Amino acid sequence: MFIGAHVIFYTRDAEADRTFLKDVLGFAHVDAGDGWLVFRLPPAEAAVHPTTLEPRQEVYLMCEDLGRTLTALEDRGAEISRAVTEQPWGLLAAVRLPSGTELPLYEPRHPTALGLSP
């Protein structure tokens, strides 16, 4: 039924953030026309969390080794905007996109759905 998920980042500097995703994060991409890049992301999973606040969505990139990932990203010029903290569910940090948007990264310490068959 479903073939994938499409994630959208609304940003004040789309060109700079596209360059960051392409050159710093190293995501493969296609040009959908006129420089409109669409990036291939790693496998994904979705979770539903309760809230008493306004409903929202969040995007996190999952890492096997968060420390090694942050070092590699810093070597490519990424700004680490949130230092590693230990959470009940794993390790959490973030990098800043050129537009100023923060992109959270985490190393899960919980079972993941990534290896499940469709």
Short mmCIF file of N, CA, C and O in Angstrom, two decimals:
data_model
loop_
_atom_site.label_atom_id
_atom_site.label_comp_id
_atom_site.label_asym_id
_atom_site.label_seq_id
_atom_site.Cartn_x
_atom_site.Cartn_y
_atom_site.Cartn_z
N MET A 1 0.81 -1.18 0.00
CA MET A 1 0.00 0.00 0.00
C MET A 1 0.87 1.26 0.00
O MET A 1 0.73 2.11 -0.85
N PHE A 2 1.78 1.41 0.97
CA PHE A 2 2.63 2.60 1.06
C PHE A 2 4.00 2.25 0.51
O PHE A 2 4.49 1.15 0.69
N ILE A 3 4.64 3.21 -0.12
CA ILE A 3 5.97 2.99 -0.68
C ILE A 3 7.05 3.75 0.09
O ILE A 3 8.23 3.55 -0.14
N GLY A 4 6.68 4.64 0.98
CA GLY A 4 7.66 5.40 1.74
C GLY A 4 7.01 6.56 2.45
O GLY A 4 5.79 6.70 2.44
N ALA A 5 7.82 7.39 3.05
CA ALA A 5 7.36 8.60 3.72
C ALA A 5 8.14 9.77 3.13
O ALA A 5 9.30 9.63 2.74
N HIS A 6 7.51 10.92 3.05
CA HIS A 6 8.15 12.13 2.52
C HIS A 6 8.21 13.15 3.63
O HIS A 6 7.17 13.54 4.18
N VAL A 7 9.40 13.56 4.01
CA VAL A 7 9.61 14.53 5.09
C VAL A 7 9.91 15.89 4.47
O VAL A 7 10.68 15.98 3.52
N ILE A 8 9.30 16.93 5.00
CA ILE A 8 9.52 18.29 4.48
C ILE A 8 10.07 19.17 5.59
O ILE A 8 9.53 19.20 6.69
N PHE A 9 11.15 19.88 5.29
CA PHE A 9 11.69 20.90 6.17
C PHE A 9 11.29 22.26 5.59
O PHE A 9 11.71 22.60 4.48
N TYR A 10 10.48 23.01 6.30
CA TYR A 10 10.19 24.38 5.89
C TYR A 10 11.29 25.25 6.50
O TYR A 10 11.51 25.21 7.70
N THR A 11 11.98 26.02 5.67
CA THR A 11 13.18 26.72 6.10
C THR A 11 13.26 28.11 5.47
O THR A 11 12.69 28.34 4.41
N ARG A 12 13.99 28.98 6.11
CA ARG A 12 14.17 30.34 5.60
C ARG A 12 15.35 30.43 4.63
O ARG A 12 15.56 31.47 4.02
N ASP A 13 16.13 29.35 4.51
CA ASP A 13 17.25 29.33 3.56
C ASP A 13 17.34 27.93 2.96
O ASP A 13 18.22 27.14 3.28
N ALA A 14 16.40 27.64 2.07
CA ALA A 14 16.29 26.30 1.48
C ALA A 14 17.55 25.91 0.73
O ALA A 14 18.00 24.77 0.82
N GLU A 15 18.13 26.82 -0.02
CA GLU A 15 19.33 26.50 -0.80
C GLU A 15 20.48 26.06 0.11
O GLU A 15 21.13 25.05 -0.14
N ALA A 16 20.73 26.80 1.18
CA ALA A 16 21.82 26.45 2.10
C ALA A 16 21.53 25.13 2.80
O ALA A 16 22.44 24.30 2.98
N ASP A 17 20.29 24.91 3.20
CA ASP A 17 19.95 23.65 3.89
C ASP A 17 20.03 22.47 2.93
O ASP A 17 20.45 21.37 3.31
N ARG A 18 19.65 22.66 1.66
CA ARG A 18 19.79 21.59 0.67
C ARG A 18 21.27 21.24 0.49
O ARG A 18 21.63 20.05 0.42
N THR A 19 22.12 22.25 0.42
CA THR A 19 23.55 22.02 0.28
C THR A 19 24.09 21.25 1.49
O THR A 19 24.90 20.33 1.36
N PHE A 20 23.63 21.60 2.68
CA PHE A 20 24.03 20.91 3.91
C PHE A 20 23.63 19.44 3.85
O PHE A 20 24.43 18.55 4.15
N LEU A 21 22.39 19.16 3.48
CA LEU A 21 21.93 17.77 3.40
C LEU A 21 22.74 16.98 2.37
O LEU A 21 23.06 15.81 2.57
N LYS A 22 23.08 17.63 1.28
CA LYS A 22 23.84 16.99 0.20
C LYS A 22 25.31 16.82 0.57
O LYS A 22 25.84 15.70 0.49
N ASP A 23 25.96 17.90 0.99
CA ASP A 23 27.42 17.87 1.17
C ASP A 23 27.88 17.47 2.57
O ASP A 23 28.89 16.79 2.71
N VAL A 24 27.18 17.88 3.61
CA VAL A 24 27.61 17.57 4.98
C VAL A 24 27.03 16.24 5.44
O VAL A 24 27.75 15.37 5.93
N LEU A 25 25.71 16.06 5.28
CA LEU A 25 25.11 14.79 5.69
C LEU A 25 25.33 13.70 4.65
O LEU A 25 25.23 12.52 4.96
N GLY A 26 25.62 14.08 3.41
CA GLY A 26 25.95 13.11 2.37
C GLY A 26 24.76 12.33 1.84
O GLY A 26 24.93 11.22 1.33
N PHE A 27 23.56 12.90 1.92
CA PHE A 27 22.38 12.20 1.43
C PHE A 27 22.33 12.23 -0.10
O PHE A 27 22.46 13.29 -0.72
N ALA A 28 22.12 11.06 -0.70
CA ALA A 28 21.92 10.98 -2.15
C ALA A 28 20.64 11.73 -2.49
O ALA A 28 19.74 11.86 -1.65
N HIS A 29 20.55 12.22 -3.73
CA HIS A 29 19.40 13.04 -4.08
C HIS A 29 19.11 12.96 -5.58
O HIS A 29 19.95 12.52 -6.36
N VAL A 30 17.94 13.40 -5.94
CA VAL A 30 17.56 13.62 -7.33
C VAL A 30 17.13 15.07 -7.45
O VAL A 30 16.69 15.68 -6.47
N ASP A 31 17.27 15.60 -8.65
CA ASP A 31 16.79 16.95 -8.92
C ASP A 31 15.41 16.80 -9.54
O ASP A 31 15.25 16.27 -10.63
N ALA A 32 14.40 17.25 -8.82
CA ALA A 32 13.02 17.14 -9.29
C ALA A 32 12.70 18.25 -10.29
O ALA A 32 11.57 18.34 -10.76
N GLY A 33 13.66 19.10 -10.60
CA GLY A 33 13.48 20.18 -11.56
C GLY A 33 13.87 21.52 -10.96
O GLY A 33 13.54 21.80 -9.81
N ASP A 34 14.60 22.31 -11.71
CA ASP A 34 15.00 23.66 -11.31
C ASP A 34 15.77 23.68 -9.99
O ASP A 34 15.61 24.60 -9.19
N GLY A 35 16.60 22.67 -9.73
CA GLY A 35 17.39 22.63 -8.51
C GLY A 35 16.63 22.22 -7.27
O GLY A 35 17.14 22.32 -6.16
N TRP A 36 15.41 21.74 -7.44
CA TRP A 36 14.59 21.29 -6.32
C TRP A 36 15.02 19.89 -5.96
O TRP A 36 14.58 18.91 -6.56
N LEU A 37 15.91 19.76 -4.97
CA LEU A 37 16.48 18.46 -4.61
C LEU A 37 15.56 17.69 -3.68
O LEU A 37 15.00 18.24 -2.75
N VAL A 38 15.43 16.39 -3.95
CA VAL A 38 14.70 15.47 -3.08
C VAL A 38 15.71 14.42 -2.64
O VAL A 38 16.37 13.80 -3.46
N PHE A 39 15.83 14.24 -1.32
CA PHE A 39 16.89 13.41 -0.75
C PHE A 39 16.40 12.03 -0.35
O PHE A 39 15.29 11.88 0.17
N ARG A 40 17.27 11.05 -0.56
CA ARG A 40 17.01 9.70 -0.05
C ARG A 40 17.41 9.70 1.41
O ARG A 40 18.51 10.10 1.78
N LEU A 41 16.50 9.25 2.25
CA LEU A 41 16.77 9.16 3.68
C LEU A 41 17.00 7.70 4.07
O LEU A 41 16.61 6.79 3.36
N PRO A 42 17.59 7.50 5.24
CA PRO A 42 17.72 6.14 5.75
C PRO A 42 16.34 5.56 6.04
O PRO A 42 15.35 6.30 6.06
N PRO A 43 16.26 4.25 6.30
CA PRO A 43 14.97 3.67 6.69
C PRO A 43 14.37 4.46 7.85
O PRO A 43 15.10 5.06 8.64
N ALA A 44 13.08 4.45 7.93
CA ALA A 44 12.39 5.27 8.93
C ALA A 44 11.42 4.42 9.75
O ALA A 44 11.06 3.32 9.38
N GLU A 45 11.02 4.99 10.86
CA GLU A 45 9.96 4.43 11.67
C GLU A 45 9.14 5.59 12.21
O GLU A 45 9.60 6.73 12.19
N ALA A 46 7.94 5.33 12.64
CA ALA A 46 7.06 6.37 13.19
C ALA A 46 6.60 5.94 14.57
O ALA A 46 6.39 4.76 14.84
N ALA A 47 6.45 6.92 15.45
CA ALA A 47 5.94 6.67 16.80
C ALA A 47 4.85 7.70 17.07
O ALA A 47 4.83 8.78 16.50
N VAL A 48 3.94 7.34 17.94
CA VAL A 48 2.84 8.24 18.32
C VAL A 48 2.95 8.46 19.83
O VAL A 48 2.91 7.51 20.60
N HIS A 49 3.12 9.72 20.21
CA HIS A 49 3.27 10.07 21.62
C HIS A 49 2.08 10.91 22.07
O HIS A 49 1.61 11.77 21.32
N PRO A 50 1.60 10.72 23.28
CA PRO A 50 0.50 11.55 23.79
C PRO A 50 1.01 12.95 24.14
O PRO A 50 2.20 13.13 24.45
N THR A 51 0.14 13.93 24.07
CA THR A 51 0.49 15.29 24.48
C THR A 51 -0.76 16.02 24.96
O THR A 51 -1.86 15.71 24.53
N THR A 52 -0.56 16.94 25.87
CA THR A 52 -1.65 17.83 26.28
C THR A 52 -1.47 19.18 25.61
O THR A 52 -2.31 20.06 25.75
N LEU A 53 -0.36 19.33 24.86
CA LEU A 53 -0.07 20.56 24.13
C LEU A 53 -0.66 20.47 22.73
O LEU A 53 -1.31 19.50 22.37
N GLU A 54 -0.38 21.47 21.91
CA GLU A 54 -0.83 21.47 20.52
C GLU A 54 -0.14 20.32 19.77
O GLU A 54 1.06 20.11 19.92
N PRO A 55 -0.87 19.53 18.99
CA PRO A 55 -0.25 18.44 18.24
C PRO A 55 0.84 18.98 17.30
O PRO A 55 0.74 20.08 16.79
N ARG A 56 1.90 18.18 17.10
CA ARG A 56 3.00 18.58 16.23
C ARG A 56 3.71 17.33 15.72
O ARG A 56 3.43 16.23 16.18
N GLN A 57 4.65 17.51 14.80
CA GLN A 57 5.48 16.43 14.29
C GLN A 57 6.94 16.81 14.53
O GLN A 57 7.28 17.98 14.58
N GLU A 58 7.78 15.80 14.67
CA GLU A 58 9.21 16.00 14.85
C GLU A 58 9.96 15.03 13.95
O GLU A 58 9.46 13.95 13.65
N VAL A 59 11.17 15.41 13.55
CA VAL A 59 12.04 14.56 12.75
C VAL A 59 13.36 14.39 13.51
O VAL A 59 13.95 15.38 13.95
N TYR A 60 13.78 13.16 13.69
CA TYR A 60 15.07 12.84 14.31
C TYR A 60 15.81 11.91 13.35
O TYR A 60 15.19 11.03 12.75
N LEU A 61 17.11 12.07 13.22
CA LEU A 61 17.91 11.10 12.49
C LEU A 61 18.52 10.15 13.52
O LEU A 61 19.09 10.58 14.53
N MET A 62 18.39 8.85 13.26
CA MET A 62 18.89 7.83 14.18
C MET A 62 20.31 7.44 13.79
O MET A 62 20.62 7.34 12.60
N CYS A 63 21.15 7.20 14.78
CA CYS A 63 22.56 6.85 14.56
C CYS A 63 22.90 5.58 15.32
O CYS A 63 22.41 5.36 16.42
N GLU A 64 23.78 4.76 14.73
CA GLU A 64 24.28 3.59 15.46
C GLU A 64 25.26 4.01 16.54
O GLU A 64 25.32 3.40 17.60
N ASP A 65 26.09 5.02 16.25
CA ASP A 65 27.09 5.50 17.19
C ASP A 65 27.06 7.03 17.13
O ASP A 65 27.67 7.64 16.24
N LEU A 66 26.35 7.64 18.05
CA LEU A 66 26.13 9.09 18.01
C LEU A 66 27.45 9.87 18.12
O LEU A 66 27.66 10.84 17.40
N GLY A 67 28.34 9.45 19.00
CA GLY A 67 29.62 10.14 19.15
C GLY A 67 30.42 10.15 17.87
O GLY A 67 30.95 11.20 17.45
N ARG A 68 30.52 9.01 17.22
CA ARG A 68 31.27 8.91 15.96
C ARG A 68 30.60 9.74 14.87
O ARG A 68 31.27 10.42 14.09
N THR A 69 29.25 9.73 14.84
CA THR A 69 28.52 10.52 13.85
C THR A 69 28.77 12.01 14.05
O THR A 69 29.03 12.74 13.09
N LEU A 70 28.72 12.48 15.30
CA LEU A 70 28.95 13.91 15.57
C LEU A 70 30.37 14.33 15.18
O LEU A 70 30.57 15.41 14.61
N THR A 71 31.35 13.47 15.45
CA THR A 71 32.73 13.78 15.07
C THR A 71 32.85 13.91 13.56
O THR A 71 33.45 14.86 13.05
N ALA A 72 32.25 12.98 12.82
CA ALA A 72 32.30 13.03 11.36
C ALA A 72 31.60 14.27 10.83
O ALA A 72 32.10 14.92 9.89
N LEU A 73 30.47 14.64 11.41
CA LEU A 73 29.75 15.82 10.95
C LEU A 73 30.52 17.10 11.27
O LEU A 73 30.57 18.02 10.44
N GLU A 74 31.14 17.17 12.44
CA GLU A 74 31.98 18.33 12.77
C GLU A 74 33.15 18.45 11.79
O GLU A 74 33.48 19.56 11.36
N ASP A 75 33.75 17.33 11.42
CA ASP A 75 34.85 17.34 10.46
C ASP A 75 34.41 17.88 9.11
O ASP A 75 35.22 18.40 8.35
N ARG A 76 33.11 17.75 8.80
CA ARG A 76 32.56 18.27 7.54
C ARG A 76 31.99 19.67 7.68
O ARG A 76 31.37 20.18 6.77
N GLY A 77 32.17 20.27 8.86
CA GLY A 77 31.74 21.65 9.04
C GLY A 77 30.43 21.86 9.75
O GLY A 77 29.95 22.99 9.87
N ALA A 78 29.81 20.80 10.25
CA ALA A 78 28.53 20.95 10.95
C ALA A 78 28.74 21.56 12.33
O ALA A 78 29.74 21.29 12.99
N GLU A 79 27.78 22.38 12.75
CA GLU A 79 27.79 22.93 14.10
C GLU A 79 26.95 22.03 15.00
O GLU A 79 25.78 21.78 14.72
N ILE A 80 27.55 21.55 16.07
CA ILE A 80 26.81 20.76 17.06
C ILE A 80 26.07 21.77 17.93
O ILE A 80 26.69 22.54 18.65
N SER A 81 24.76 21.78 17.85
CA SER A 81 23.98 22.79 18.57
C SER A 81 23.46 22.31 19.92
O SER A 81 23.04 23.11 20.74
N ARG A 82 23.49 21.01 20.13
CA ARG A 82 23.06 20.44 21.42
C ARG A 82 24.00 19.29 21.74
O ARG A 82 24.07 18.31 21.00
N ALA A 83 24.72 19.42 22.83
CA ALA A 83 25.66 18.38 23.24
C ALA A 83 24.91 17.09 23.60
O ALA A 83 23.72 17.12 23.91
N VAL A 84 25.63 16.00 23.59
CA VAL A 84 25.03 14.69 23.88
C VAL A 84 24.50 14.67 25.32
O VAL A 84 25.21 15.04 26.25
N THR A 85 23.26 14.23 25.44
CA THR A 85 22.68 13.98 26.76
C THR A 85 22.11 12.57 26.76
O THR A 85 21.69 12.06 25.73
N GLU A 86 22.11 11.97 27.94
CA GLU A 86 21.54 10.64 28.08
C GLU A 86 20.08 10.77 28.48
O GLU A 86 19.75 11.47 29.44
N GLN A 87 19.22 10.11 27.72
CA GLN A 87 17.78 10.09 27.97
C GLN A 87 17.38 8.67 28.35
O GLN A 87 18.14 7.73 28.09
N PRO A 88 16.21 8.46 28.90
CA PRO A 88 15.79 7.09 29.24
C PRO A 88 15.73 6.17 28.00
O PRO A 88 15.90 4.97 28.13
N TRP A 89 15.56 6.74 26.82
CA TRP A 89 15.40 5.97 25.59
C TRP A 89 16.65 5.96 24.71
O TRP A 89 16.68 5.32 23.68
N GLY A 90 17.71 6.71 25.09
CA GLY A 90 18.94 6.72 24.29
C GLY A 90 19.73 7.99 24.47
O GLY A 90 19.49 8.78 25.38
N LEU A 91 20.69 8.18 23.58
CA LEU A 91 21.54 9.37 23.59
C LEU A 91 20.99 10.38 22.59
O LEU A 91 20.62 10.02 21.47
N LEU A 92 20.97 11.66 22.97
CA LEU A 92 20.38 12.72 22.15
C LEU A 92 21.37 13.86 21.95
O LEU A 92 22.07 14.25 22.88
N ALA A 93 21.43 14.40 20.74
CA ALA A 93 22.22 15.59 20.41
C ALA A 93 21.52 16.27 19.24
O ALA A 93 20.46 15.82 18.79
N ALA A 94 22.11 17.33 18.73
CA ALA A 94 21.53 18.01 17.56
C ALA A 94 22.60 18.77 16.81
O ALA A 94 23.61 19.18 17.39
N VAL A 95 22.38 18.94 15.51
CA VAL A 95 23.21 19.81 14.67
C VAL A 95 22.33 20.94 14.17
O VAL A 95 21.10 20.82 14.14
N ARG A 96 22.98 22.04 13.80
CA ARG A 96 22.24 23.20 13.29
C ARG A 96 22.41 23.27 11.78
O ARG A 96 23.53 23.23 11.27
N LEU A 97 21.29 23.36 11.08
CA LEU A 97 21.32 23.59 9.64
C LEU A 97 21.72 25.04 9.38
O LEU A 97 21.57 25.90 10.26
N PRO A 98 22.21 25.36 8.19
CA PRO A 98 22.60 26.73 7.90
C PRO A 98 21.49 27.76 8.13
O PRO A 98 21.76 28.90 8.50
N SER A 99 20.24 27.36 7.96
CA SER A 99 19.10 28.27 8.17
C SER A 99 18.87 28.57 9.65
O SER A 99 18.08 29.45 9.99
N GLY A 100 19.52 27.81 10.53
CA GLY A 100 19.30 27.96 11.96
C GLY A 100 18.42 26.87 12.54
O GLY A 100 18.31 26.73 13.75
N THR A 101 17.77 26.10 11.69
CA THR A 101 16.92 25.00 12.14
C THR A 101 17.76 23.94 12.84
O THR A 101 18.84 23.59 12.37
N GLU A 102 17.30 23.45 13.96
CA GLU A 102 18.01 22.41 14.69
C GLU A 102 17.49 21.05 14.24
O GLU A 102 16.30 20.83 14.13
N LEU A 103 18.42 20.13 13.95
CA LEU A 103 18.08 18.78 13.53
C LEU A 103 18.55 17.81 14.61
O LEU A 103 19.76 17.59 14.78
N PRO A 104 17.62 17.22 15.38
CA PRO A 104 18.01 16.28 16.43
C PRO A 104 18.53 14.96 15.86
O PRO A 104 18.04 14.46 14.85
N LEU A 105 19.52 14.41 16.54
CA LEU A 105 20.09 13.10 16.21
C LEU A 105 20.03 12.26 17.47
O LEU A 105 20.23 12.78 18.58
N TYR A 106 19.78 10.97 17.31
CA TYR A 106 19.81 10.15 18.52
C TYR A 106 20.25 8.73 18.24
O TYR A 106 20.12 8.22 17.13
N GLU A 107 20.84 8.15 19.28
CA GLU A 107 21.25 6.75 19.28
C GLU A 107 20.26 6.01 20.16
O GLU A 107 20.25 6.18 21.37
N PRO A 108 19.37 5.22 19.55
CA PRO A 108 18.33 4.56 20.35
C PRO A 108 18.91 3.51 21.27
O PRO A 108 19.86 2.81 20.94
N ARG A 109 18.31 3.41 22.46
CA ARG A 109 18.65 2.37 23.42
C ARG A 109 17.39 1.56 23.72
O ARG A 109 17.27 0.97 24.76
N HIS A 110 16.46 1.61 22.77
CA HIS A 110 15.20 0.88 22.87
C HIS A 110 15.06 0.01 21.63
O HIS A 110 15.76 0.23 20.64
N PRO A 111 14.18 -0.97 21.65
CA PRO A 111 13.96 -1.76 20.42
C PRO A 111 13.47 -0.83 19.31
O PRO A 111 12.71 0.10 19.55
N THR A 112 13.96 -1.07 18.10
CA THR A 112 13.51 -0.28 16.95
C THR A 112 12.75 -1.17 15.98
O THR A 112 12.88 -2.41 16.01
N ALA A 113 12.01 -0.53 15.11
CA ALA A 113 11.23 -1.25 14.10
C ALA A 113 11.97 -1.31 12.76
O ALA A 113 11.41 -1.80 11.78
N LEU A 114 13.20 -0.85 12.71
CA LEU A 114 13.90 -0.72 11.44
C LEU A 114 14.10 -2.04 10.71
O LEU A 114 14.09 -2.08 9.48
N GLY A 115 14.28 -3.14 11.40
CA GLY A 115 14.55 -4.41 10.76
C GLY A 115 13.30 -5.24 10.45
O GLY A 115 13.42 -6.35 9.94
N LEU A 116 12.14 -4.71 10.75
CA LEU A 116 10.91 -5.46 10.51
C LEU A 116 10.57 -5.53 9.03
O LEU A 116 10.82 -4.59 8.28
N SER A 117 9.97 -6.60 8.61
CA SER A 117 9.48 -6.73 7.23
C SER A 117 8.18 -5.93 7.11
O SER A 117 7.43 -5.80 8.08
N PRO A 118 7.92 -5.42 5.89
CA PRO A 118 6.68 -4.63 5.70
C PRO A 118 5.42 -5.40 5.98
O PRO A 118 5.32 -6.55 5.94
#
